[in-house]
Amino acid sequence: MKLTGIETRIVEMPLVTPFRTSFGTETVRQVLVVRAVTEDAEGWGECGASESPLYSSEYTGGAADVLEDFFIPEIRTAQRQLGDDFDAHRIAPVLAGFKGHRLAKSSLETAVLDAQLRAQGVSFAAALGAVRDSVPCGVSLGITDTIDQLLDTVAASLEAGYLRIKLKIEPGWDVEPVRAVRERFGDIDLQVDANAAYRRSDFRLLARLDAFDLTLFEQPLPSDDLLGHAALARVISTPICLDESITSSRAAAAAIELGACSIVNIKPGRVGGYLEARRIHDLCAAHDVPVWCGGMLETGIGRAANVALAALPGFTLPGDTSASERYFATDLTEPFRLENGRISVPKGPGLGVTPLPEVLERFTVHREWNSMSG
Ligand code: NPQ
Ligand code: MG
């Protein structure tokens, strides 16, 4: 394929409700959107980074800088050397020398892969190996001021049809909200996510969550503490699932071998892209480790790709692949809707959706064209 250029954009999408986690509260989704233009098609990718480096070390402005100053120039060189042999599979190897910045790398690879698949007339789902035409959906619910507010939010989510509820927890907001939700709603599929907010000294507190029959406990401890998670897994009965710790297929292999988790949250951005995400899916399947698709408050661009990935056979648990309206009054694309707790996998070439031009323009705050011939 022949790349003509890559556009980097920052858009700011208002959220329908503030989203509070152990690391902060988000009211606007500031998101980097990448458009790859080739001679035959154009493709889109979205970066999971947020305005501040709180979920991980990446943030939107930094992602834009590293793309514009380092990654795109390196891709330009590779494109010149490889000519028609250049394609999306070359991107990760070409950028491998640059450390980290996986969310940024993923947005670039996704945009080029989308352009390539659109030119070939192949959907993301077909290219990745999807086996379903719709996926079961869960929802991730932020920390609220009161337990009554949380109960109302859970009730509305079940009413909307979500098949699984995930509660964000942190020290001081854990056993009591979980108890209240379990008592009020009975035998629902319920799980929790701490975003690394606990420490090894909290094991006795965390063992109290065993009483509530949770499907899983996501990322209790800091991302670099695989041994801590392995130790925790030996003293609690709730299955541990890792999110932030799983930055690559190597990290996933280490976590599984150490017994640090028995379930894996796959976020394609966090691992550097959909191709690496598929490798982790394959690795986990080989070890009988269930996986599910996480979320980073994606617009329709990232959501389309996530839903395609979540249709692979090893994704046996409902993902954080919620409907567009969970986050946005107006999405960048035609909205993804929940039907009987599921979202349909797009069938069209590439992502199968494109940003609505006037919506994209309305929310854009920065835009740069990076020519491949410049
Ligand atoms: C998680 N996501 O699983 C993340 C955390 C998260 C849906 O719970 C802006 C960008 C805000 C990315 C807030 C969900 C975010 C974000 C939370 C990711 O841990
Ligand atoms: Mg998480």
mmCIF file of C-alpha atoms and ligand atoms in Angstrom:
data_model
loop_
_atom_site.group_PDB
_atom_site.id
_atom_site.type_symbol
_atom_site.label_atom_id
_atom_site.label_comp_id
_atom_site.label_asym_id
_atom_site.label_seq_id
_atom_site.Cartn_x
_atom_site.Cartn_y
_atom_site.Cartn_z
ATOM 1 C CA MET A 1 0.000 0.000 0.000
ATOM 2 C CA LYS A 2 1.016 3.595 -0.456
ATOM 3 C CA LEU A 3 0.424 6.091 2.364
ATOM 4 C CA THR A 4 -0.114 9.698 1.296
ATOM 5 C CA GLY A 5 -0.224 11.241 4.747
ATOM 6 C CA ILE A 6 -1.503 11.036 8.282
ATOM 7 C CA GLU A 7 -3.743 13.558 10.007
ATOM 8 C CA THR A 8 -3.582 13.897 13.790
ATOM 9 C CA ARG A 9 -6.453 15.617 15.540
ATOM 10 C CA ILE A 10 -7.500 16.266 19.088
ATOM 11 C CA VAL A 11 -11.230 16.328 19.739
ATOM 12 C CA GLU A 12 -13.013 17.131 22.993
ATOM 13 C CA MET A 13 -16.239 15.237 23.556
ATOM 14 C CA PRO A 14 -18.446 16.157 26.519
ATOM 15 C CA LEU A 15 -19.398 13.129 28.642
ATOM 16 C CA VAL A 16 -23.062 12.650 29.573
ATOM 17 C CA THR A 17 -22.059 12.163 33.228
ATOM 18 C CA PRO A 18 -18.724 12.618 35.016
ATOM 19 C CA PHE A 19 -16.805 9.314 35.260
ATOM 20 C CA ARG A 20 -15.054 8.890 38.619
ATOM 21 C CA THR A 21 -12.385 6.259 39.253
ATOM 22 C CA SER A 22 -9.736 5.798 41.948
ATOM 23 C CA PHE A 23 -7.398 7.965 39.850
ATOM 24 C CA GLY A 24 -9.663 10.918 39.110
ATOM 25 C CA THR A 25 -12.834 12.279 37.553
ATOM 26 C CA GLU A 26 -13.312 12.811 33.815
ATOM 27 C CA THR A 27 -15.992 15.207 32.500
ATOM 28 C CA VAL A 28 -14.735 15.637 28.944
ATOM 29 C CA ARG A 29 -13.207 12.914 26.799
ATOM 30 C CA GLN A 30 -10.198 14.556 25.178
ATOM 31 C CA VAL A 31 -9.254 12.123 22.449
ATOM 32 C CA LEU A 32 -6.613 11.935 19.752
ATOM 33 C CA VAL A 33 -8.021 10.797 16.408
ATOM 34 C CA VAL A 34 -5.719 9.600 13.609
ATOM 35 C CA ARG A 35 -6.680 9.521 9.916
ATOM 36 C CA ALA A 36 -4.422 7.568 7.559
ATOM 37 C CA VAL A 37 -4.769 8.489 3.891
ATOM 38 C CA THR A 38 -3.585 6.063 1.223
ATOM 39 C CA GLU A 39 -3.893 6.097 -2.557
ATOM 40 C CA ASP A 40 -6.875 3.737 -2.312
ATOM 41 C CA ALA A 41 -8.704 4.517 0.933
ATOM 42 C CA GLU A 42 -8.568 6.329 4.245
ATOM 43 C CA GLY A 43 -8.696 4.831 7.701
ATOM 44 C CA TRP A 44 -9.309 5.907 11.282
ATOM 45 C CA GLY A 45 -7.776 5.174 14.654
ATOM 46 C CA GLU A 46 -8.412 6.485 18.155
ATOM 47 C CA CYS A 47 -5.968 6.880 21.020
ATOM 48 C CA GLY A 48 -7.027 5.720 24.495
ATOM 49 C CA ALA A 49 -4.956 8.350 26.279
ATOM 50 C CA SER A 50 -6.818 10.958 28.315
ATOM 51 C CA GLU A 51 -5.998 14.575 29.107
ATOM 52 C CA SER A 52 -3.783 13.721 32.116
ATOM 53 C CA PRO A 53 -1.436 10.756 32.693
ATOM 54 C CA LEU A 54 -3.564 9.133 35.430
ATOM 55 C CA TYR A 55 -4.615 5.746 34.040
ATOM 56 C CA SER A 56 -1.135 5.225 32.584
ATOM 57 C CA SER A 57 1.887 7.414 31.783
ATOM 58 C CA GLU A 58 0.410 8.478 28.437
ATOM 59 C CA TYR A 59 -1.731 11.575 27.876
ATOM 60 C CA THR A 60 -3.342 13.097 24.803
ATOM 61 C CA GLY A 61 -0.937 15.972 24.194
ATOM 62 C CA GLY A 62 2.047 13.703 24.689
ATOM 63 C CA ALA A 63 0.564 11.134 22.320
ATOM 64 C CA ALA A 64 0.084 13.817 19.651
ATOM 65 C CA ASP A 65 3.690 14.962 20.126
ATOM 66 C CA VAL A 66 5.247 11.501 19.964
ATOM 67 C CA LEU A 67 3.232 10.680 16.845
ATOM 68 C CA GLU A 68 4.063 13.926 15.066
ATOM 69 C CA ASP A 69 7.731 14.162 16.140
ATOM 70 C CA PHE A 70 8.843 10.508 16.116
ATOM 71 C CA PHE A 71 6.417 7.837 14.926
ATOM 72 C CA ILE A 72 5.078 9.420 11.738
ATOM 73 C CA PRO A 73 8.556 10.459 10.503
ATOM 74 C CA GLU A 74 9.736 6.863 11.101
ATOM 75 C CA ILE A 75 6.731 5.523 9.183
ATOM 76 C CA ARG A 76 7.518 7.951 6.347
ATOM 77 C CA THR A 77 11.040 6.472 6.106
ATOM 78 C CA ALA A 78 9.703 2.908 6.202
ATOM 79 C CA GLN A 79 7.104 3.703 3.557
ATOM 80 C CA ARG A 80 9.845 5.038 1.256
ATOM 81 C CA GLN A 81 12.025 1.969 1.768
ATOM 82 C CA LEU A 82 9.258 -0.609 1.473
ATOM 83 C CA GLY A 83 7.082 0.960 -1.222
ATOM 84 C CA ASP A 84 4.114 -1.311 -1.964
ATOM 85 C CA ASP A 85 5.320 -3.837 0.634
ATOM 86 C CA PHE A 86 4.428 -1.380 3.388
ATOM 87 C CA ASP A 87 1.321 -2.341 5.349
ATOM 88 C CA ALA A 88 -0.151 -2.185 8.851
ATOM 89 C CA HIS A 89 1.781 -5.271 10.021
ATOM 90 C CA ARG A 90 5.034 -3.343 9.489
ATOM 91 C CA ILE A 91 4.126 -0.590 11.930
ATOM 92 C CA ALA A 92 4.828 -2.297 15.267
ATOM 93 C CA PRO A 93 8.226 -3.678 14.104
ATOM 94 C CA VAL A 94 9.206 -0.299 12.611
ATOM 95 C CA LEU A 95 8.306 1.511 15.869
ATOM 96 C CA ALA A 96 9.672 -1.163 18.218
ATOM 97 C CA GLY A 97 12.813 0.833 18.992
ATOM 98 C CA PHE A 98 10.735 3.601 20.558
ATOM 99 C CA LYS A 99 9.968 2.611 24.117
ATOM 100 C CA GLY A 100 6.447 2.640 25.487
ATOM 101 C CA HIS A 101 3.748 4.969 24.106
ATOM 102 C CA ARG A 102 1.577 1.973 23.301
ATOM 103 C CA LEU A 103 -1.700 3.894 23.220
ATOM 104 C CA ALA A 104 -0.180 6.238 20.617
ATOM 105 C CA LYS A 105 1.294 3.351 18.584
ATOM 106 C CA SER A 106 -2.070 1.605 18.605
ATOM 107 C CA SER A 107 -3.917 4.616 17.181
ATOM 108 C CA LEU A 108 -1.515 4.772 14.243
ATOM 109 C CA GLU A 109 -1.592 1.045 13.528
ATOM 110 C CA THR A 110 -5.392 1.028 13.718
ATOM 111 C CA ALA A 111 -5.757 3.901 11.246
ATOM 112 C CA VAL A 112 -3.433 2.243 8.729
ATOM 113 C CA LEU A 113 -5.050 -1.177 9.223
ATOM 114 C CA ASP A 114 -8.470 0.403 8.670
ATOM 115 C CA ALA A 115 -7.303 2.049 5.422
ATOM 116 C CA GLN A 116 -5.775 -1.236 4.250
ATOM 117 C CA LEU A 117 -8.875 -3.305 5.052
ATOM 118 C CA ARG A 118 -11.216 -0.764 3.432
ATOM 119 C CA ALA A 119 -9.131 -0.949 0.245
ATOM 120 C CA GLN A 120 -9.373 -4.764 0.399
ATOM 121 C CA GLY A 121 -13.100 -4.737 1.209
ATOM 122 C CA VAL A 122 -12.511 -6.777 4.398
ATOM 123 C CA SER A 123 -14.077 -5.979 7.781
ATOM 124 C CA PHE A 124 -12.037 -5.657 10.985
ATOM 125 C CA ALA A 125 -14.018 -8.575 12.400
ATOM 126 C CA ALA A 126 -13.188 -10.855 9.468
ATOM 127 C CA ALA A 127 -9.532 -9.805 9.473
ATOM 128 C CA LEU A 128 -9.147 -10.508 13.207
ATOM 129 C CA GLY A 129 -10.985 -13.829 13.158
ATOM 130 C CA ALA A 130 -14.375 -12.994 14.637
ATOM 131 C CA VAL A 131 -16.857 -15.837 15.111
ATOM 132 C CA ARG A 132 -19.964 -13.888 16.265
ATOM 133 C CA ASP A 133 -22.041 -11.147 14.701
ATOM 134 C CA SER A 134 -22.945 -9.526 18.016
ATOM 135 C CA VAL A 135 -21.238 -9.313 21.409
ATOM 136 C CA PRO A 136 -22.593 -9.362 24.978
ATOM 137 C CA CYS A 137 -22.087 -6.063 26.770
ATOM 138 C CA GLY A 138 -21.330 -4.924 30.283
ATOM 139 C CA VAL A 139 -21.074 -1.458 31.747
ATOM 140 C CA SER A 140 -18.477 0.179 33.993
ATOM 141 C CA LEU A 141 -19.980 2.408 36.686
ATOM 142 C CA GLY A 142 -17.986 5.174 38.335
ATOM 143 C CA ILE A 143 -17.721 5.986 42.017
ATOM 144 C CA THR A 144 -20.694 8.062 43.212
ATOM 145 C CA ASP A 145 -21.203 10.399 46.185
ATOM 146 C CA THR A 146 -23.718 8.104 47.872
ATOM 147 C CA ILE A 147 -24.733 4.442 47.798
ATOM 148 C CA ASP A 148 -28.290 5.481 46.852
ATOM 149 C CA GLN A 149 -26.942 7.178 43.722
ATOM 150 C CA LEU A 150 -25.009 4.025 42.867
ATOM 151 C CA LEU A 151 -28.097 1.842 43.320
ATOM 152 C CA ASP A 152 -30.066 4.131 40.993
ATOM 153 C CA THR A 153 -27.304 3.912 38.370
ATOM 154 C CA VAL A 154 -27.143 0.114 38.613
ATOM 155 C CA ALA A 155 -30.952 -0.083 38.309
ATOM 156 C CA ALA A 156 -30.876 2.088 35.174
ATOM 157 C CA SER A 157 -28.066 -0.015 33.671
ATOM 158 C CA LEU A 158 -29.955 -3.280 34.236
ATOM 159 C CA GLU A 159 -33.076 -1.625 32.833
ATOM 160 C CA ALA A 160 -31.084 -0.671 29.707
ATOM 161 C CA GLY A 161 -30.178 -4.358 29.312
ATOM 162 C CA TYR A 162 -26.536 -4.558 30.345
ATOM 163 C CA LEU A 163 -25.615 -8.178 31.054
ATOM 164 C CA ARG A 164 -22.874 -7.430 33.574
ATOM 165 C CA ILE A 165 -22.155 -4.604 35.999
ATOM 166 C CA LYS A 166 -18.663 -3.438 36.929
ATOM 167 C CA LEU A 167 -18.229 -1.155 39.913
ATOM 168 C CA LYS A 168 -15.219 1.091 40.275
ATOM 169 C CA ILE A 169 -13.843 0.792 43.808
ATOM 170 C CA GLU A 170 -11.170 2.479 45.937
ATOM 171 C CA PRO A 171 -10.216 2.472 49.633
ATOM 172 C CA GLY A 172 -13.307 3.727 51.493
ATOM 173 C CA TRP A 173 -15.650 2.757 48.601
ATOM 174 C CA ASP A 174 -15.501 -1.020 48.402
ATOM 175 C CA VAL A 175 -17.212 -3.489 50.768
ATOM 176 C CA GLU A 176 -20.260 -1.324 51.524
ATOM 177 C CA PRO A 177 -21.235 -0.357 47.950
ATOM 178 C CA VAL A 178 -20.617 -3.932 46.766
ATOM 179 C CA ARG A 179 -22.754 -5.309 49.619
ATOM 180 C CA ALA A 180 -25.533 -2.813 48.857
ATOM 181 C CA VAL A 181 -25.609 -3.699 45.142
ATOM 182 C CA ARG A 182 -25.537 -7.454 45.821
ATOM 183 C CA GLU A 183 -28.312 -7.215 48.422
ATOM 184 C CA ARG A 184 -30.550 -5.046 46.267
ATOM 185 C CA PHE A 185 -30.099 -6.778 42.889
ATOM 186 C CA GLY A 186 -29.479 -10.403 43.874
ATOM 187 C CA ASP A 187 -27.832 -12.796 41.472
ATOM 188 C CA ILE A 188 -26.556 -10.343 38.801
ATOM 189 C CA ASP A 189 -23.176 -10.712 37.040
ATOM 190 C CA LEU A 190 -21.120 -8.308 39.188
ATOM 191 C CA GLN A 191 -17.422 -7.414 39.178
ATOM 192 C CA VAL A 192 -15.143 -4.665 40.551
ATOM 193 C CA ASP A 193 -12.180 -2.629 39.288
ATOM 194 C CA ALA A 194 -9.725 -0.842 41.628
ATOM 195 C CA ASN A 195 -7.389 0.651 39.003
ATOM 196 C CA ALA A 196 -4.396 -0.270 41.192
ATOM 197 C CA ALA A 197 -5.663 1.585 44.284
ATOM 198 C CA TYR A 198 -4.758 -1.042 46.927
ATOM 199 C CA ARG A 199 -1.515 -2.234 48.529
ATOM 200 C CA ARG A 200 -0.246 -5.507 49.963
ATOM 201 C CA SER A 201 -1.242 -4.268 53.422
ATOM 202 C CA ASP A 202 -4.900 -4.357 52.273
ATOM 203 C CA PHE A 203 -5.173 -8.130 51.721
ATOM 204 C CA ARG A 204 -7.393 -8.719 54.757
ATOM 205 C CA LEU A 205 -9.784 -5.979 53.698
ATOM 206 C CA LEU A 206 -9.862 -7.304 50.118
ATOM 207 C CA ALA A 207 -10.662 -10.825 51.343
ATOM 208 C CA ARG A 208 -13.965 -9.426 52.646
ATOM 209 C CA LEU A 209 -15.070 -9.024 49.021
ATOM 210 C CA ASP A 210 -15.066 -12.844 48.733
ATOM 211 C CA ALA A 211 -18.445 -12.858 50.476
ATOM 212 C CA PHE A 212 -20.150 -11.257 47.456
ATOM 213 C CA ASP A 213 -19.504 -13.867 44.754
ATOM 214 C CA LEU A 214 -17.932 -11.416 42.307
ATOM 215 C CA THR A 215 -17.118 -12.620 38.788
ATOM 216 C CA LEU A 216 -13.684 -11.024 39.078
ATOM 217 C CA PHE A 217 -11.585 -8.378 40.798
ATOM 218 C CA GLU A 218 -9.766 -6.199 38.240
ATOM 219 C CA GLN A 219 -6.320 -4.715 38.935
ATOM 220 C CA PRO A 220 -6.297 -4.516 42.747
ATOM 221 C CA LEU A 221 -2.583 -3.581 43.006
ATOM 222 C CA PRO A 222 -0.048 -1.424 41.140
ATOM 223 C CA SER A 223 0.642 -2.432 37.549
ATOM 224 C CA ASP A 224 4.245 -3.533 38.181
ATOM 225 C CA ASP A 225 3.344 -5.763 41.143
ATOM 226 C CA LEU A 226 2.747 -9.127 39.450
ATOM 227 C CA LEU A 227 4.151 -10.922 42.497
ATOM 228 C CA GLY A 228 1.732 -9.048 44.747
ATOM 229 C CA HIS A 229 -1.192 -10.166 42.591
ATOM 230 C CA ALA A 230 0.083 -13.750 42.709
ATOM 231 C CA ALA A 231 0.262 -13.509 46.516
ATOM 232 C CA LEU A 232 -3.241 -12.007 46.689
ATOM 233 C CA ALA A 233 -4.598 -14.761 44.441
ATOM 234 C CA ARG A 234 -3.439 -17.305 47.031
ATOM 235 C CA VAL A 235 -5.434 -15.671 49.847
ATOM 236 C CA ILE A 236 -8.705 -14.604 48.198
ATOM 237 C CA SER A 237 -11.238 -16.730 46.322
ATOM 238 C CA THR A 238 -12.443 -13.974 43.940
ATOM 239 C CA PRO A 239 -10.707 -14.454 40.551
ATOM 240 C CA ILE A 240 -8.127 -11.772 39.823
ATOM 241 C CA CYS A 241 -8.213 -10.103 36.400
ATOM 242 C CA LEU A 242 -5.395 -7.831 35.235
ATOM 243 C CA ASP A 243 -5.793 -4.663 33.187
ATOM 244 C CA GLU A 244 -2.960 -2.104 33.649
ATOM 245 C CA SER A 245 -0.364 -4.863 34.225
ATOM 246 C CA ILE A 246 -0.931 -6.454 30.814
ATOM 247 C CA THR A 247 1.096 -4.246 28.482
ATOM 248 C CA SER A 248 2.136 -6.957 25.988
ATOM 249 C CA SER A 249 1.840 -10.668 25.203
ATOM 250 C CA ARG A 250 5.079 -11.146 27.185
ATOM 251 C CA ALA A 251 3.519 -9.487 30.232
ATOM 252 C CA ALA A 252 0.425 -11.668 29.805
ATOM 253 C CA ALA A 253 2.561 -14.820 29.636
ATOM 254 C CA ALA A 254 4.416 -13.791 32.807
ATOM 255 C CA ALA A 255 1.194 -13.002 34.673
ATOM 256 C CA ILE A 256 -0.326 -16.361 33.759
ATOM 257 C CA GLU A 257 2.824 -18.327 34.628
ATOM 258 C CA LEU A 258 3.137 -16.563 37.998
ATOM 259 C CA GLY A 259 -0.516 -17.108 38.883
ATOM 260 C CA ALA A 260 -1.040 -13.334 39.094
ATOM 261 C CA CYS A 261 -4.389 -13.566 37.299
ATOM 262 C CA SER A 262 -6.876 -16.124 36.048
ATOM 263 C CA ILE A 263 -8.701 -13.718 33.684
ATOM 264 C CA VAL A 264 -7.327 -11.023 31.349
ATOM 265 C CA ASN A 265 -8.842 -7.696 30.336
ATOM 266 C CA ILE A 266 -7.647 -7.000 26.777
ATOM 267 C CA LYS A 267 -7.508 -3.332 25.809
ATOM 268 C CA PRO A 268 -5.972 -3.093 22.352
ATOM 269 C CA GLY A 269 -4.583 0.384 22.978
ATOM 270 C CA ARG A 270 -2.834 -0.600 26.209
ATOM 271 C CA VAL A 271 -0.925 -3.396 24.418
ATOM 272 C CA GLY A 272 0.042 -1.337 21.352
ATOM 273 C CA GLY A 273 -2.686 -2.355 18.918
ATOM 274 C CA TYR A 274 -5.186 -4.920 17.657
ATOM 275 C CA LEU A 275 -2.518 -7.245 16.246
ATOM 276 C CA GLU A 276 -0.819 -7.600 19.646
ATOM 277 C CA ALA A 277 -4.287 -7.837 21.250
ATOM 278 C CA ARG A 278 -5.040 -10.845 19.048
ATOM 279 C CA ARG A 279 -1.752 -12.492 20.115
ATOM 280 C CA ILE A 280 -2.799 -12.092 23.758
ATOM 281 C CA HIS A 281 -6.192 -13.573 22.915
ATOM 282 C CA ASP A 282 -4.453 -16.569 21.326
ATOM 283 C CA LEU A 283 -2.039 -16.972 24.243
ATOM 284 C CA CYS A 284 -4.846 -16.838 26.802
ATOM 285 C CA ALA A 285 -6.940 -19.304 24.798
ATOM 286 C CA ALA A 286 -3.994 -21.726 24.796
ATOM 287 C CA HIS A 287 -3.878 -21.472 28.606
ATOM 288 C CA ASP A 288 -7.683 -21.646 29.062
ATOM 289 C CA VAL A 289 -7.633 -18.121 30.487
ATOM 290 C CA PRO A 290 -10.895 -16.270 29.714
ATOM 291 C CA VAL A 291 -10.540 -12.776 28.232
ATOM 292 C CA TRP A 292 -12.875 -9.838 27.788
ATOM 293 C CA CYS A 293 -12.568 -6.513 25.999
ATOM 294 C CA GLY A 294 -11.920 -3.473 28.174
ATOM 295 C CA GLY A 295 -12.808 0.107 27.338
ATOM 296 C CA MET A 296 -11.223 3.546 27.363
ATOM 297 C CA LEU A 297 -14.345 5.690 26.892
ATOM 298 C CA GLU A 298 -14.015 5.207 23.143
ATOM 299 C CA THR A 299 -15.906 7.185 20.541
ATOM 300 C CA GLY A 300 -17.544 5.183 17.763
ATOM 301 C CA ILE A 301 -14.173 4.788 16.012
ATOM 302 C CA GLY A 302 -12.494 2.867 18.824
ATOM 303 C CA ARG A 303 -15.770 1.202 19.811
ATOM 304 C CA ALA A 304 -16.179 -0.311 16.331
ATOM 305 C CA ALA A 305 -12.753 -1.931 16.516
ATOM 306 C CA ASN A 306 -13.312 -3.158 20.083
ATOM 307 C CA VAL A 307 -16.625 -4.768 19.179
ATOM 308 C CA ALA A 308 -14.925 -6.574 16.264
ATOM 309 C CA LEU A 309 -12.180 -7.863 18.591
ATOM 310 C CA ALA A 310 -14.718 -8.906 21.228
ATOM 311 C CA ALA A 311 -16.290 -11.208 18.627
ATOM 312 C CA LEU A 312 -13.227 -13.524 18.681
ATOM 313 C CA PRO A 313 -13.851 -16.959 20.221
ATOM 314 C CA GLY A 314 -11.816 -16.498 23.429
ATOM 315 C CA PHE A 315 -13.811 -13.431 24.517
ATOM 316 C CA THR A 316 -16.133 -15.407 26.747
ATOM 317 C CA LEU A 317 -17.056 -12.672 29.248
ATOM 318 C CA PRO A 318 -19.102 -9.515 28.519
ATOM 319 C CA GLY A 319 -16.848 -6.534 27.765
ATOM 320 C CA ASP A 320 -16.854 -2.852 28.684
ATOM 321 C CA THR A 321 -18.229 -2.439 25.167
ATOM 322 C CA SER A 322 -21.153 -0.263 26.202
ATOM 323 C CA ALA A 323 -23.481 1.640 23.901
ATOM 324 C CA SER A 324 -22.403 5.094 22.679
ATOM 325 C CA GLU A 325 -25.085 6.773 24.816
ATOM 326 C CA ARG A 326 -23.439 5.467 28.010
ATOM 327 C CA TYR A 327 -20.782 8.149 27.416
ATOM 328 C CA PHE A 328 -21.849 10.568 24.687
ATOM 329 C CA ALA A 329 -25.011 12.479 23.796
ATOM 330 C CA THR A 330 -23.494 12.824 20.314
ATOM 331 C CA ASP A 331 -20.928 10.249 19.176
ATOM 332 C CA LEU A 332 -18.369 10.876 16.415
ATOM 333 C CA THR A 333 -19.964 8.092 14.343
ATOM 334 C CA GLU A 334 -23.466 6.717 14.022
ATOM 335 C CA PRO A 335 -24.113 5.557 17.591
ATOM 336 C CA PHE A 336 -23.680 1.957 18.737
ATOM 337 C CA ARG A 337 -26.919 0.780 20.318
ATOM 338 C CA LEU A 338 -27.649 -1.962 22.825
ATOM 339 C CA GLU A 339 -30.145 -4.610 21.721
ATOM 340 C CA ASN A 340 -30.986 -7.325 24.249
ATOM 341 C CA GLY A 341 -27.732 -6.547 26.019
ATOM 342 C CA ARG A 342 -25.664 -6.942 22.860
ATOM 343 C CA ILE A 343 -24.037 -4.746 20.221
ATOM 344 C CA SER A 344 -23.883 -5.785 16.559
ATOM 345 C CA VAL A 345 -20.456 -6.215 15.026
ATOM 346 C CA PRO A 346 -20.027 -3.834 12.063
ATOM 347 C CA LYS A 347 -19.984 -5.739 8.760
ATOM 348 C CA GLY A 348 -18.661 -3.125 6.329
ATOM 349 C CA PRO A 349 -15.043 -2.833 5.141
ATOM 350 C CA GLY A 350 -12.517 -1.826 7.798
ATOM 351 C CA LEU A 351 -14.134 -0.444 10.932
ATOM 352 C CA GLY A 352 -17.452 -0.269 9.090
ATOM 353 C CA VAL A 353 -18.131 3.199 10.480
ATOM 354 C CA THR A 354 -16.671 6.658 9.783
ATOM 355 C CA PRO A 355 -16.805 9.897 11.759
ATOM 356 C CA LEU A 356 -19.687 12.197 10.837
ATOM 357 C CA PRO A 357 -17.820 15.159 9.265
ATOM 358 C CA GLU A 358 -19.817 17.930 10.951
ATOM 359 C CA VAL A 359 -19.608 16.285 14.394
ATOM 360 C CA LEU A 360 -15.869 15.752 13.999
ATOM 361 C CA GLU A 361 -15.367 19.406 13.013
ATOM 362 C CA ARG A 362 -17.518 20.691 15.878
ATOM 363 C CA PHE A 363 -15.419 18.942 18.541
ATOM 364 C CA THR A 364 -11.948 19.338 16.987
ATOM 365 C CA VAL A 365 -9.518 21.575 18.916
ATOM 366 C CA HIS A 366 -6.226 20.707 17.147
ATOM 367 C CA ARG A 367 -5.447 19.387 13.716
ATOM 368 C CA GLU A 368 -2.193 18.634 11.887
ATOM 369 C CA TRP A 369 -1.525 17.141 8.451
ATOM 370 C CA ASN A 370 1.639 15.049 8.235
ATOM 371 C CA SER A 371 2.469 14.431 4.587
ATOM 372 C CA MET A 372 4.386 11.333 3.539
ATOM 373 C CA SER A 373 6.098 13.281 0.748
ATOM 374 C CA GLY A 374 7.093 16.290 2.871
HETATM 375 C C1 NPQ B 1 -10.598 0.633 33.148
HETATM 376 N N1 NPQ B 1 -12.156 1.981 31.757
HETATM 377 O O1 NPQ B 1 -11.080 -0.422 32.863
HETATM 378 C C2 NPQ B 1 -10.872 1.914 32.375
HETATM 379 C C3 NPQ B 1 -10.425 3.080 33.079
HETATM 380 C C4 NPQ B 1 -10.563 4.421 32.454
HETATM 381 C C5 NPQ B 1 -14.471 1.794 31.164
HETATM 382 O O2 NPQ B 1 -13.677 1.416 33.307
HETATM 383 C C6 NPQ B 1 -10.480 8.683 29.837
HETATM 384 C C7 NPQ B 1 -9.783 7.764 29.081
HETATM 385 C C8 NPQ B 1 -11.026 8.316 31.026
HETATM 386 C C9 NPQ B 1 -9.612 6.485 29.540
HETATM 387 C C10 NPQ B 1 -11.422 6.634 32.712
HETATM 388 C C11 NPQ B 1 -13.403 1.711 32.186
HETATM 389 C C12 NPQ B 1 -10.866 7.023 31.493
HETATM 390 C C13 NPQ B 1 -10.149 6.094 30.756
HETATM 391 C C14 NPQ B 1 -11.255 5.341 33.161
HETATM 392 C C15 NPQ B 1 -10.003 4.783 31.245
HETATM 393 O O3 NPQ B 1 -9.788 0.653 34.054
HETATM 394 MG MG MG B 2 -9.628 -1.466 34.460
#
